[in-house]
Coordinates of C-alpha atoms in Angstrom, one line a residue:
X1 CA -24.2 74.1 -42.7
X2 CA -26.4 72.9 -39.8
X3 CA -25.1 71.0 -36.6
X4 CA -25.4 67.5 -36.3
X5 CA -28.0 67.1 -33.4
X6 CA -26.8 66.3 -30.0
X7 CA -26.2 62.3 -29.0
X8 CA -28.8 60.9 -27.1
X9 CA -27.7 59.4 -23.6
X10 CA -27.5 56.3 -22.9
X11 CA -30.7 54.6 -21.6
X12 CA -31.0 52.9 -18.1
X13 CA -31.8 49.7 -19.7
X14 CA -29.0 50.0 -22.6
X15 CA -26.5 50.6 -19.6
X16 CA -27.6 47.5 -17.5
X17 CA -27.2 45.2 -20.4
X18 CA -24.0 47.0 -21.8
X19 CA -23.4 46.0 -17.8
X20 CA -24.3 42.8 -17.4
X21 CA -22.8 41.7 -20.8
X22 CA -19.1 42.9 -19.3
X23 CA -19.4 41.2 -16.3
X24 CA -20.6 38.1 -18.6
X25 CA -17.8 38.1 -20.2
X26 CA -15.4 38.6 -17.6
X27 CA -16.7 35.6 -15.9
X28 CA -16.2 33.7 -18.7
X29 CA -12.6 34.8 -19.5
X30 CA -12.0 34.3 -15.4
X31 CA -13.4 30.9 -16.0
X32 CA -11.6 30.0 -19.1
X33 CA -8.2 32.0 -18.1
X34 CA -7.3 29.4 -15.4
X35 CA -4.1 27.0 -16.3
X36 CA -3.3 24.3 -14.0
X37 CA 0.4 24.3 -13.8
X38 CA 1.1 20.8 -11.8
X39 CA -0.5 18.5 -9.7
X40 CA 1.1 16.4 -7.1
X41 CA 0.3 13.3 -5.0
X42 CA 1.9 12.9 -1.9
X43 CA 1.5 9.7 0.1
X44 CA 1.8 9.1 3.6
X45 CA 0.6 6.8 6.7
X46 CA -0.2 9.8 8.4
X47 CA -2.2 11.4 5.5
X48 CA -2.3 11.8 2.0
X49 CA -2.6 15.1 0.2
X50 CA -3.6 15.8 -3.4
X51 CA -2.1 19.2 -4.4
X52 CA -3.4 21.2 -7.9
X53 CA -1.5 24.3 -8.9
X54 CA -3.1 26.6 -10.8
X55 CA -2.4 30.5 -12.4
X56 CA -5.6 31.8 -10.7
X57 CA -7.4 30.7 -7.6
X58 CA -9.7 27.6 -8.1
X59 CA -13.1 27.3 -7.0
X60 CA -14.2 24.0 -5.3
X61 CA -17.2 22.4 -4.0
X62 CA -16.9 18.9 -2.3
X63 CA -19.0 16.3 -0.7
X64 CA -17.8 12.9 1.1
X65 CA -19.7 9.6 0.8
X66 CA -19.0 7.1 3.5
X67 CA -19.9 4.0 2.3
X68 CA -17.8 2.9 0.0
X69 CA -15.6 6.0 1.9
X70 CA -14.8 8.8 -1.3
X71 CA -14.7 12.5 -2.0
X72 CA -15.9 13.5 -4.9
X73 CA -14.9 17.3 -5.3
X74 CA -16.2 19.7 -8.4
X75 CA -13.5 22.3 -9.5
X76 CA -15.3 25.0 -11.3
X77 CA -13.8 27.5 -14.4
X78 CA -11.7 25.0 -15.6
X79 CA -12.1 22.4 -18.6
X80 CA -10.6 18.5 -18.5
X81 CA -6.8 18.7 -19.7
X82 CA -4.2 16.6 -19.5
X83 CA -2.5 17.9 -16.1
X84 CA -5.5 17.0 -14.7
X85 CA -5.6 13.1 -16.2
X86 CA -2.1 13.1 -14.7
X87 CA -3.6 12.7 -11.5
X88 CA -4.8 8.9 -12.6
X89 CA -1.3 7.7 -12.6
X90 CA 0.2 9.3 -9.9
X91 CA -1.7 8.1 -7.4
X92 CA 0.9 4.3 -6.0
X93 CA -0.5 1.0 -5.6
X94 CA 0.7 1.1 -1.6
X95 CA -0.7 4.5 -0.9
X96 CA -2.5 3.9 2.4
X97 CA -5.3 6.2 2.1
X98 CA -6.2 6.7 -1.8
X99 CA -7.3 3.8 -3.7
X100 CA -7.4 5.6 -6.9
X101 CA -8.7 8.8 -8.6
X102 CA -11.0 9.2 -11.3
X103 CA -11.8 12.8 -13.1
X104 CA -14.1 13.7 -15.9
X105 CA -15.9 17.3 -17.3
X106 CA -19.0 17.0 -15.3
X107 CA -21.0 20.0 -16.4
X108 CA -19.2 22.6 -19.0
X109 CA -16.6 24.7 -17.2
X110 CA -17.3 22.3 -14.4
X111 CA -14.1 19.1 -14.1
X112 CA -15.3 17.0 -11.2
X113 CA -12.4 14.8 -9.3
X114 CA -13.9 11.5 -7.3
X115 CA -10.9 10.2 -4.8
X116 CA -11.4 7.0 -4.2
X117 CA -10.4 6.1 -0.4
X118 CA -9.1 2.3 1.0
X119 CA -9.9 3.5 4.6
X120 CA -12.9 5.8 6.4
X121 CA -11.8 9.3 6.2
X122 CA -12.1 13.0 7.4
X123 CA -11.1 14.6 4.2
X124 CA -10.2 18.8 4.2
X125 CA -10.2 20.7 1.0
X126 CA -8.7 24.1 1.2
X127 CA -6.7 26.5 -0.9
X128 CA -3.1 28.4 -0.5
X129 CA -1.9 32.0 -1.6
X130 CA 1.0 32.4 -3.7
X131 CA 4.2 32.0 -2.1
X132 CA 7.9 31.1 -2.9
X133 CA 8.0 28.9 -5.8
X134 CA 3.9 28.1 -5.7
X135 CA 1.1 29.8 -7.4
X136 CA -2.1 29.2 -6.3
X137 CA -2.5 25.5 -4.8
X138 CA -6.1 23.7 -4.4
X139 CA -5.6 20.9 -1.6
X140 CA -7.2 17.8 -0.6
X141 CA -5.7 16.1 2.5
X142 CA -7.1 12.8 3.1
X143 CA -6.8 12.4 7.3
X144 CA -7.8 8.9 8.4
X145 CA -10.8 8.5 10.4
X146 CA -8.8 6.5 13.4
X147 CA -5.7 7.9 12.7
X148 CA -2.5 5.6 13.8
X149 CA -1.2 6.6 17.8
X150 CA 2.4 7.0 17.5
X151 CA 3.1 5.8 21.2
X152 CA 1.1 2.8 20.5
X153 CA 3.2 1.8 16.9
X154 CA 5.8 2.5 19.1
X155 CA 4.2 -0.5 21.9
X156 CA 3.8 -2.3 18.4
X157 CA 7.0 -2.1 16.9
X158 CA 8.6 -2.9 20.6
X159 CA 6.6 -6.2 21.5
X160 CA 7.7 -7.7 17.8
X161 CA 11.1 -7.3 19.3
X162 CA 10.3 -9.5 22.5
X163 CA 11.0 -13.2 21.9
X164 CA 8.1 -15.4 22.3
X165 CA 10.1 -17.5 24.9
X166 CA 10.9 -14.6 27.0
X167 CA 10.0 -14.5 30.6
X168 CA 7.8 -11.5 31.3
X169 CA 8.5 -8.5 32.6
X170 CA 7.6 -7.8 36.7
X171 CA 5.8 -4.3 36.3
X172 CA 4.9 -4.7 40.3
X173 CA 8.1 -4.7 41.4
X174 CA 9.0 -1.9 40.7
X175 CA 10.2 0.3 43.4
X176 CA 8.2 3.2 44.5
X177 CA 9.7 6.7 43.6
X178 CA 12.1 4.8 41.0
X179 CA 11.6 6.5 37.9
X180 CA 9.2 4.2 35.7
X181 CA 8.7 3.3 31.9
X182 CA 4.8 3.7 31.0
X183 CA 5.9 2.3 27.5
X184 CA 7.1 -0.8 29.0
X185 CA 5.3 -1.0 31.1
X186 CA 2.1 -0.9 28.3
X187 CA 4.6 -3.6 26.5
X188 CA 3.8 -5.6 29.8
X189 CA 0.5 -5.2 29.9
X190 CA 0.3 -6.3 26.5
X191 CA 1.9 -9.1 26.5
X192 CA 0.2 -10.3 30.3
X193 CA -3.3 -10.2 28.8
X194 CA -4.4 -14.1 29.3
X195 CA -5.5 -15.4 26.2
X196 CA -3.0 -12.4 24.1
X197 CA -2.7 -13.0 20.7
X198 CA 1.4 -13.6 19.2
X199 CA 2.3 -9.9 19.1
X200 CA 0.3 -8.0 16.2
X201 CA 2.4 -6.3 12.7
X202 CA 0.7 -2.8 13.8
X203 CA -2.7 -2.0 16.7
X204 CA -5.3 -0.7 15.7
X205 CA -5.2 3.1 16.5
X206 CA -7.5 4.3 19.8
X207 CA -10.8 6.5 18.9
X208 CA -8.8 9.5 20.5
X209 CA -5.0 9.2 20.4
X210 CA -4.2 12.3 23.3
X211 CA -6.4 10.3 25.6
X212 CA -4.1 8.1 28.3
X213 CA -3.6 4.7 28.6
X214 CA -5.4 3.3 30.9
X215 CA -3.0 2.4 34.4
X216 CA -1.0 -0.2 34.8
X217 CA -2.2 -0.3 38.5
X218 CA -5.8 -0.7 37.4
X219 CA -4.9 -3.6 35.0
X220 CA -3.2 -5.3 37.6
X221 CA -5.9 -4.9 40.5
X222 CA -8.8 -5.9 37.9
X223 CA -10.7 -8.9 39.2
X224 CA -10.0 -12.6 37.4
X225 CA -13.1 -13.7 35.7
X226 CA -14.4 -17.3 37.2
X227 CA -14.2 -18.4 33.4
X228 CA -10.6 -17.0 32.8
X229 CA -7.4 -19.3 33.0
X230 CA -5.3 -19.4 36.0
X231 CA -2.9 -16.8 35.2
X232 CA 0.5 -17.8 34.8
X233 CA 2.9 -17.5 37.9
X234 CA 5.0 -14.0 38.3
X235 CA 8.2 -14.6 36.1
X236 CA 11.4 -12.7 37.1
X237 CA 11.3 -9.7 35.0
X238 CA 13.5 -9.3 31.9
X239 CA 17.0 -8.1 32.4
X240 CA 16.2 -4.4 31.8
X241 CA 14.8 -4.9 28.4
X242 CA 11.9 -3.0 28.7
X243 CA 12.6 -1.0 31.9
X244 CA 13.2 1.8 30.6
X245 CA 13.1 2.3 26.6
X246 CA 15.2 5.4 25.9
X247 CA 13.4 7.9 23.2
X248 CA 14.9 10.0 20.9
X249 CA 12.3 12.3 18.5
X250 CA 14.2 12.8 15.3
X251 CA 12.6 15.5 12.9
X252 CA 14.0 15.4 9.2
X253 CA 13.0 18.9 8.4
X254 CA 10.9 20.1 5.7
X255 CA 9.1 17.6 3.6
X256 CA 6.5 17.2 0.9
X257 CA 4.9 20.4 -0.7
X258 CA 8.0 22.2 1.4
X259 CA 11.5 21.3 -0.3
X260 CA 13.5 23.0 2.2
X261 CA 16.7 24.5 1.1
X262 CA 17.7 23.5 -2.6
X263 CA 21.3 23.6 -3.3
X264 CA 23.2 25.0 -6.8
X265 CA 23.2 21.0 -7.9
X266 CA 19.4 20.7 -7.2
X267 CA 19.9 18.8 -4.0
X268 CA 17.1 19.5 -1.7
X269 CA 17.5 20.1 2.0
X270 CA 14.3 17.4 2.5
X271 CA 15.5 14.9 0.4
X272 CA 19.1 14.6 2.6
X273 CA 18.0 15.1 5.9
X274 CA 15.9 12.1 6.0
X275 CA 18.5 9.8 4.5
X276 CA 20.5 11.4 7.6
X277 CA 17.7 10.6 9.9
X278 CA 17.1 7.0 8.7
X279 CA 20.5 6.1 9.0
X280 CA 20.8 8.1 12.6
X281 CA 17.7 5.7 13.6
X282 CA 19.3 2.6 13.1
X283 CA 22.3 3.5 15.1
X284 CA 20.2 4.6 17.8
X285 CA 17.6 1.3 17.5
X286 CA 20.8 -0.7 17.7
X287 CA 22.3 1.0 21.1
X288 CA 21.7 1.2 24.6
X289 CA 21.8 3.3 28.2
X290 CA 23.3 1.8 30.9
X291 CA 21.1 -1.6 29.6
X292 CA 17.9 0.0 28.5
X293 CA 17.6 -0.2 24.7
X294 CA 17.1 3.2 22.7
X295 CA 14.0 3.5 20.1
X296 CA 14.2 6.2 17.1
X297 CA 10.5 7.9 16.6
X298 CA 10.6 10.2 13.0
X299 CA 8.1 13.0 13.2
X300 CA 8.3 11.9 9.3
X301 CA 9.5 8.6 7.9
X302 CA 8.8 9.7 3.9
X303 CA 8.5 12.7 1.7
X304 CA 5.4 14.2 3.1
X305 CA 4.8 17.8 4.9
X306 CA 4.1 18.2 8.8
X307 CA 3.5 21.1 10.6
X308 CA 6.0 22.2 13.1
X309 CA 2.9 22.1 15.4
X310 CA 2.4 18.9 14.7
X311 CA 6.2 17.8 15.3
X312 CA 6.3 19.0 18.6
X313 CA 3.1 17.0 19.4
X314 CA 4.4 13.6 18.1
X315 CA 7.1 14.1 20.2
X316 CA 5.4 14.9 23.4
X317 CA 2.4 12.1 22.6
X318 CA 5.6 9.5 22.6
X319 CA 7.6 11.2 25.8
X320 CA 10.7 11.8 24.2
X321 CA 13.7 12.1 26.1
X322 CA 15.3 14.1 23.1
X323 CA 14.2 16.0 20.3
X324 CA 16.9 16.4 16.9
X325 CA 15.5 18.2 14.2
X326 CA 17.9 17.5 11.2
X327 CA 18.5 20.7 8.5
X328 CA 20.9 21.4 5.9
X329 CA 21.3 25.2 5.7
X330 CA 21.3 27.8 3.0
X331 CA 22.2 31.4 2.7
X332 CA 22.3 34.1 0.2
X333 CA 26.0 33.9 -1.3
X334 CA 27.3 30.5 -1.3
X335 CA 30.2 31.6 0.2
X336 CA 28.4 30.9 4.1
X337 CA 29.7 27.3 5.1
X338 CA 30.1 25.1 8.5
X339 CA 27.8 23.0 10.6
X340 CA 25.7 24.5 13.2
X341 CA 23.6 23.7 16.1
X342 CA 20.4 25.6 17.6
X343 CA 18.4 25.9 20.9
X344 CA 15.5 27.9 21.9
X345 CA 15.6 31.2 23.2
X346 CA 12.9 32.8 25.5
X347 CA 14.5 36.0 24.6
X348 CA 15.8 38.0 21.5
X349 CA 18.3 35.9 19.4
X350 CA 21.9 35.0 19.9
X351 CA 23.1 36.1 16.4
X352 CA 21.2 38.4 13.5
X353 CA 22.1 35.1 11.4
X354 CA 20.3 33.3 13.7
X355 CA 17.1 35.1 13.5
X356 CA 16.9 35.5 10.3
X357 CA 17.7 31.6 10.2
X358 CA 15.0 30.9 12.8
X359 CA 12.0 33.1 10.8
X360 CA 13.4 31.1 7.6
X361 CA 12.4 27.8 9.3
X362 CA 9.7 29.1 10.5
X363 CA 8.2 30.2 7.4
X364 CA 7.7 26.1 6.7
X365 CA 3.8 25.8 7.1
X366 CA 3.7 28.2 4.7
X367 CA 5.1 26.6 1.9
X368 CA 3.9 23.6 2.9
X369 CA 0.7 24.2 3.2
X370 CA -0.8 24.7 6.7
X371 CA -4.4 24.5 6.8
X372 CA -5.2 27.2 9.3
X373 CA -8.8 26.7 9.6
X374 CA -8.6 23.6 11.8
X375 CA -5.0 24.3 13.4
X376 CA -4.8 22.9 17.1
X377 CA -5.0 25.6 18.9
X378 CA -3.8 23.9 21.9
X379 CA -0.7 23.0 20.0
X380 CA 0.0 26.7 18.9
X381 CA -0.4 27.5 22.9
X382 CA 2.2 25.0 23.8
X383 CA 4.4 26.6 21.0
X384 CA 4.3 30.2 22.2
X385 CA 3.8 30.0 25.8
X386 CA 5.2 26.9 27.6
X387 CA 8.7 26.8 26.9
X388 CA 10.7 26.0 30.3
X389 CA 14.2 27.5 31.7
X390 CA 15.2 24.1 32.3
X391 CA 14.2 22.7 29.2
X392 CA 16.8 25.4 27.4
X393 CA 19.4 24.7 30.1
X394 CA 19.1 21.0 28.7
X395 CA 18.7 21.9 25.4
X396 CA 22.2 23.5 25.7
X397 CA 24.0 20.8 27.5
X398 CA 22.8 18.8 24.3
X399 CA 23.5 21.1 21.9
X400 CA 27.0 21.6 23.1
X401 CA 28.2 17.6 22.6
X402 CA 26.2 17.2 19.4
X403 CA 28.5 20.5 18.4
X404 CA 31.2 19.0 19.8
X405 CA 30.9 15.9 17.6
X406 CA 30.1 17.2 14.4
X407 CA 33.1 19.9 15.0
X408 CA 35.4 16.4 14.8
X409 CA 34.7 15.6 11.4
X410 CA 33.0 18.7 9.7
X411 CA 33.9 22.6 9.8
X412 CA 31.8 24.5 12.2
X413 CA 30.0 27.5 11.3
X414 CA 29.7 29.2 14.4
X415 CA 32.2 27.7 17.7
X416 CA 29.0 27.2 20.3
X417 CA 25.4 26.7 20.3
X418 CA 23.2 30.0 19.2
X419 CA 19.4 30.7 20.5
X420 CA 17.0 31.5 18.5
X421 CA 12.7 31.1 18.2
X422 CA 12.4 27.9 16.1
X423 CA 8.7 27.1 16.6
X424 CA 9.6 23.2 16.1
X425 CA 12.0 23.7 19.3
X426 CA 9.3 24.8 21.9
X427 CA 8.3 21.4 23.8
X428 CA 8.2 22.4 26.9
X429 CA 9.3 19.3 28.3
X430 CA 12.1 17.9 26.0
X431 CA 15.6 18.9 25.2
X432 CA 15.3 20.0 22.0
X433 CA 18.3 21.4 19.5
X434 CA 17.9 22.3 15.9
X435 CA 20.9 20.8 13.5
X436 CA 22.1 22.6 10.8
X437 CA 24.4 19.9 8.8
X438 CA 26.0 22.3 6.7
X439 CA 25.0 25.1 3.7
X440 CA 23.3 23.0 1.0
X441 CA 24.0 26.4 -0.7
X442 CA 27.6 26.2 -0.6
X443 CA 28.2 23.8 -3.8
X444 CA 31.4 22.4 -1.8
X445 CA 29.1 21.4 0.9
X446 CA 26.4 20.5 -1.1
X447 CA 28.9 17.7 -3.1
X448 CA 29.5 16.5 0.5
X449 CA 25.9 15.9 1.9
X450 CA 25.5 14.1 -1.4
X451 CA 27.6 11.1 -1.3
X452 CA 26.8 8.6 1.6
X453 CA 29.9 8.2 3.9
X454 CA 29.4 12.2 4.1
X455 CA 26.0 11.1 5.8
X456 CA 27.0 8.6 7.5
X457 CA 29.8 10.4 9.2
X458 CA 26.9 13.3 10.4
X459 CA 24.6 9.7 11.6
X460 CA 27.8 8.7 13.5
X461 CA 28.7 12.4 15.0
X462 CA 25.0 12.4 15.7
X463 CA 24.8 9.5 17.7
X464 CA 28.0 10.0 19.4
X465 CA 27.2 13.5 21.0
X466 CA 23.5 11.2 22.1
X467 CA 25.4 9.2 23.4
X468 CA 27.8 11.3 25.1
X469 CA 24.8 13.2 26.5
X470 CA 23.2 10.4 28.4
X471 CA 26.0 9.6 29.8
X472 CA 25.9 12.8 31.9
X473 CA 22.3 13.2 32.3
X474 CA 20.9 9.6 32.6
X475 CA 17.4 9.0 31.1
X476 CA 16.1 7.3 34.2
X477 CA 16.2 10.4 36.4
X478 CA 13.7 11.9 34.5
X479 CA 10.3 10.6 35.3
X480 CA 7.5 9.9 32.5
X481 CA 3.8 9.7 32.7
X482 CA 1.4 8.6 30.2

């Protein structure tokens, strides 16, 4: 019986197109393999992000128009599906930056996604990794062009609180090496301008909001037009109203894409903590220091993620006197309870709970989706390098009433203030303490932060210990500059 003759090998050419039909099809099963899992809108004065979760990574190419302002971005590998015409009726009529969104199959494998903007913007599209509940995320942030100063809503929000009638405030007379109130004194200026308008709902937001103010001092020594009005004659100034306006940062933690903590019942961390913060700013909107009225500034006011970079810099832009950020812990066994309070530590931690607490926290711009392309870098400096002895020394002093406080109407975890590296604690220039509320993961505790006279008991022990602080360190030995 003869052999069979020996197969012939493979050609060059039969290999390449044996080659490129593979990779062919791969691309096409990559392209068509792709699932889009959820899409989410999140609204916000400060920005407004557009989040698409997918199985696999998405590809996306973008482009902005300016006039009329829109981003029209071109996800490729996937085909038009219902997830994605979700995104029509999630965006809300009072979103401030997105006007609407349409999406159609532009090309095949091709869905292209045109956001339509109310406002000039500098849009960023970037994408996340996998990581704790989230595939892969695509992510459109919509930044406004002039974004909104904080210290000047703050000037805003003040001035709509000075009666038309009211005599104006003597900024020269103040005393020299008194301890002075930029902000009121900007509320002065203001309101001295001959001609002013009535005071305005919200300003319009400076080109560059780090930029300073320009001087009081300079204001008052500019030359009088021949044309302008005779100004009015120097009233007396008013009774301390806006000598000295008192600031406390408060920073509900988490927020947006970042959930925080969620608790056996489903109650999540971000969701409580700002109902705790919103009703610990009306206490402190309502009170005063030795006659100088308080003002509440949230590093968030609504469900919306912020970078703990970002945090600290609100709260330094505004010259906080105080920083509170507001948490609701969670541990492994549900067993953990108690309230706790945190300050910053130069050094190694004050527990092994409390480090593994503080890289917890830390871990936030990860889940909620830190763009670290175009992170400040000048922010990340301030976190790592510029925290101050005294500023810890204070921090503790604060710590230790707020502890005090909550300790008379809650269990305590732990019977004094730990120290540990939160990132959102590093201002190097503002007592800053980190407030555990209680575990959201004990389902005792979790029942409690639920119901609201649990919340506002924690607003009450809150502003107590505030309170209670100031009395021993008065805010008006501690000098500001703008």
């Amino acid at each position: 019986m003869s052999e069979a003759p020996p197969p012939h090998p493979p050609s060059r050419r039969s290999l390449l197109q044996a080659g490129t039909l593979v990779l062919l099809l791969g691309t096409q099963q990559i392209a068509r393999g792709a699932s889009i899992l959820a899409v989410r809108v999140w609204p916000a004065q400060d920005y407004s992000r557009v989040t698409i979760e997918s199985d696999r990574q998405l590809v996306a190419k973008q482009f902005f128009v300016t006039t009329p302002p829109r981003l029209a971005v071109d996800i490729e590998g996937i085909d038009l599906n219902p997830e994605l015409r979700e995104l029509v009726a999630k965006v809300k009529a009072d979103d401030p930056n997105i006007a609407g969104i349409r999406v159609g199959q532009n090309a095949p494998n091709v869905v292209r996604l045109v956001l339509d903007l109310k406002r000039p913007a500098l849009p960023q599209v970037f994408t996340l990794p996998p990581i704790a509940a989230y595939q892969h995320r695509l992510v459109f942030d919509l930044y406004p062009a002039e974004p909104e100063d904080p210290l000047e809503a703050l000037i805003a929000e003040r001035l709509r609180e000075v009666p038309p009638t009211a005599p104006l405030p003597n900024v020269a007379a103040a005393k020299p090496g008194t301890a002075g109130d930029p902000l009121g004194e900007l509320i002065a200026q203001q309101i001295q301008r001959p001609g002013a308008p009535p005071p305005p709902v919200g300003l319009p937001a400076p080109a560059a909001p780090a930029a300073p103010p320009p001087a009081v001092a300079a204001a008052a020594a500019a030359p009088t037009p021949p044309h302008a009005p005779s100004p009015a004659p120097a009233a007396p100034a008013i009774a301390k109203a806006t000598d000295r306006l008192i600031i406390v940062a408060l920073d509900p933690g988490h927020g947006g894409e970042d959930p925080g903590a969620t608790g056996p019942g489903g109650t999540r961390e971000k969701d409580i903590v700002l109902k705790v913060a919103h009703l610990l700013r009306d206490r402190i909107n309502a009170t005063t220091v030795g006659g100088n009225p308080m003002r509440a500034f949230l590093t968030r006011d609504a469900d919306y993620f912020v970078p703990l970079g970002v945090r600290v810099d609100k709260a330094r832009r505004v010259q906080a006197d105080l920083f509170v950020s507001i948490h609701a812990d969670a541990f492994t066994t549900p067993a953990a309870r108690g309230a706790s309070v945190f300050a910053l530590s130069q050094g190694g931690a004050s527990s092994s709970a409390a480090r593994w607490l503080a890289n917890k926290e830390n871990q936030s711009d990860l889940i909620g989706g830190l763009n670290v392309r175009v992170q400040d870098r000048h922010v990340q400096s301030a976190l790592l390098d510029m925290s101050t002895t005294a500023q810890i020394n204070d921090s503790l002093k604060l710590g230790s009433v707020l502890l005090g406080e909550i300790g008379s109407m809650a269990k305590l975890h732990k019977p004094r203030v730990e120290q540990a590296g939160f990132a959102v604690l590093k201002a190097p220039d503002i007592p800053s303490v980190l407030v555990e509320t209680a575990f959201i993961s004990n389902p005792e505790e979790e029942a409690k932060l639920r119901t609201a006279a649990y919340q506002q008991q924690l607003a009450d022990a809150l502003m107590r210990g505030i309170t209670r602080y100031f009395a021993k360190n008065p805010p008006l030995a501690r000098s500001r500059s703008v």
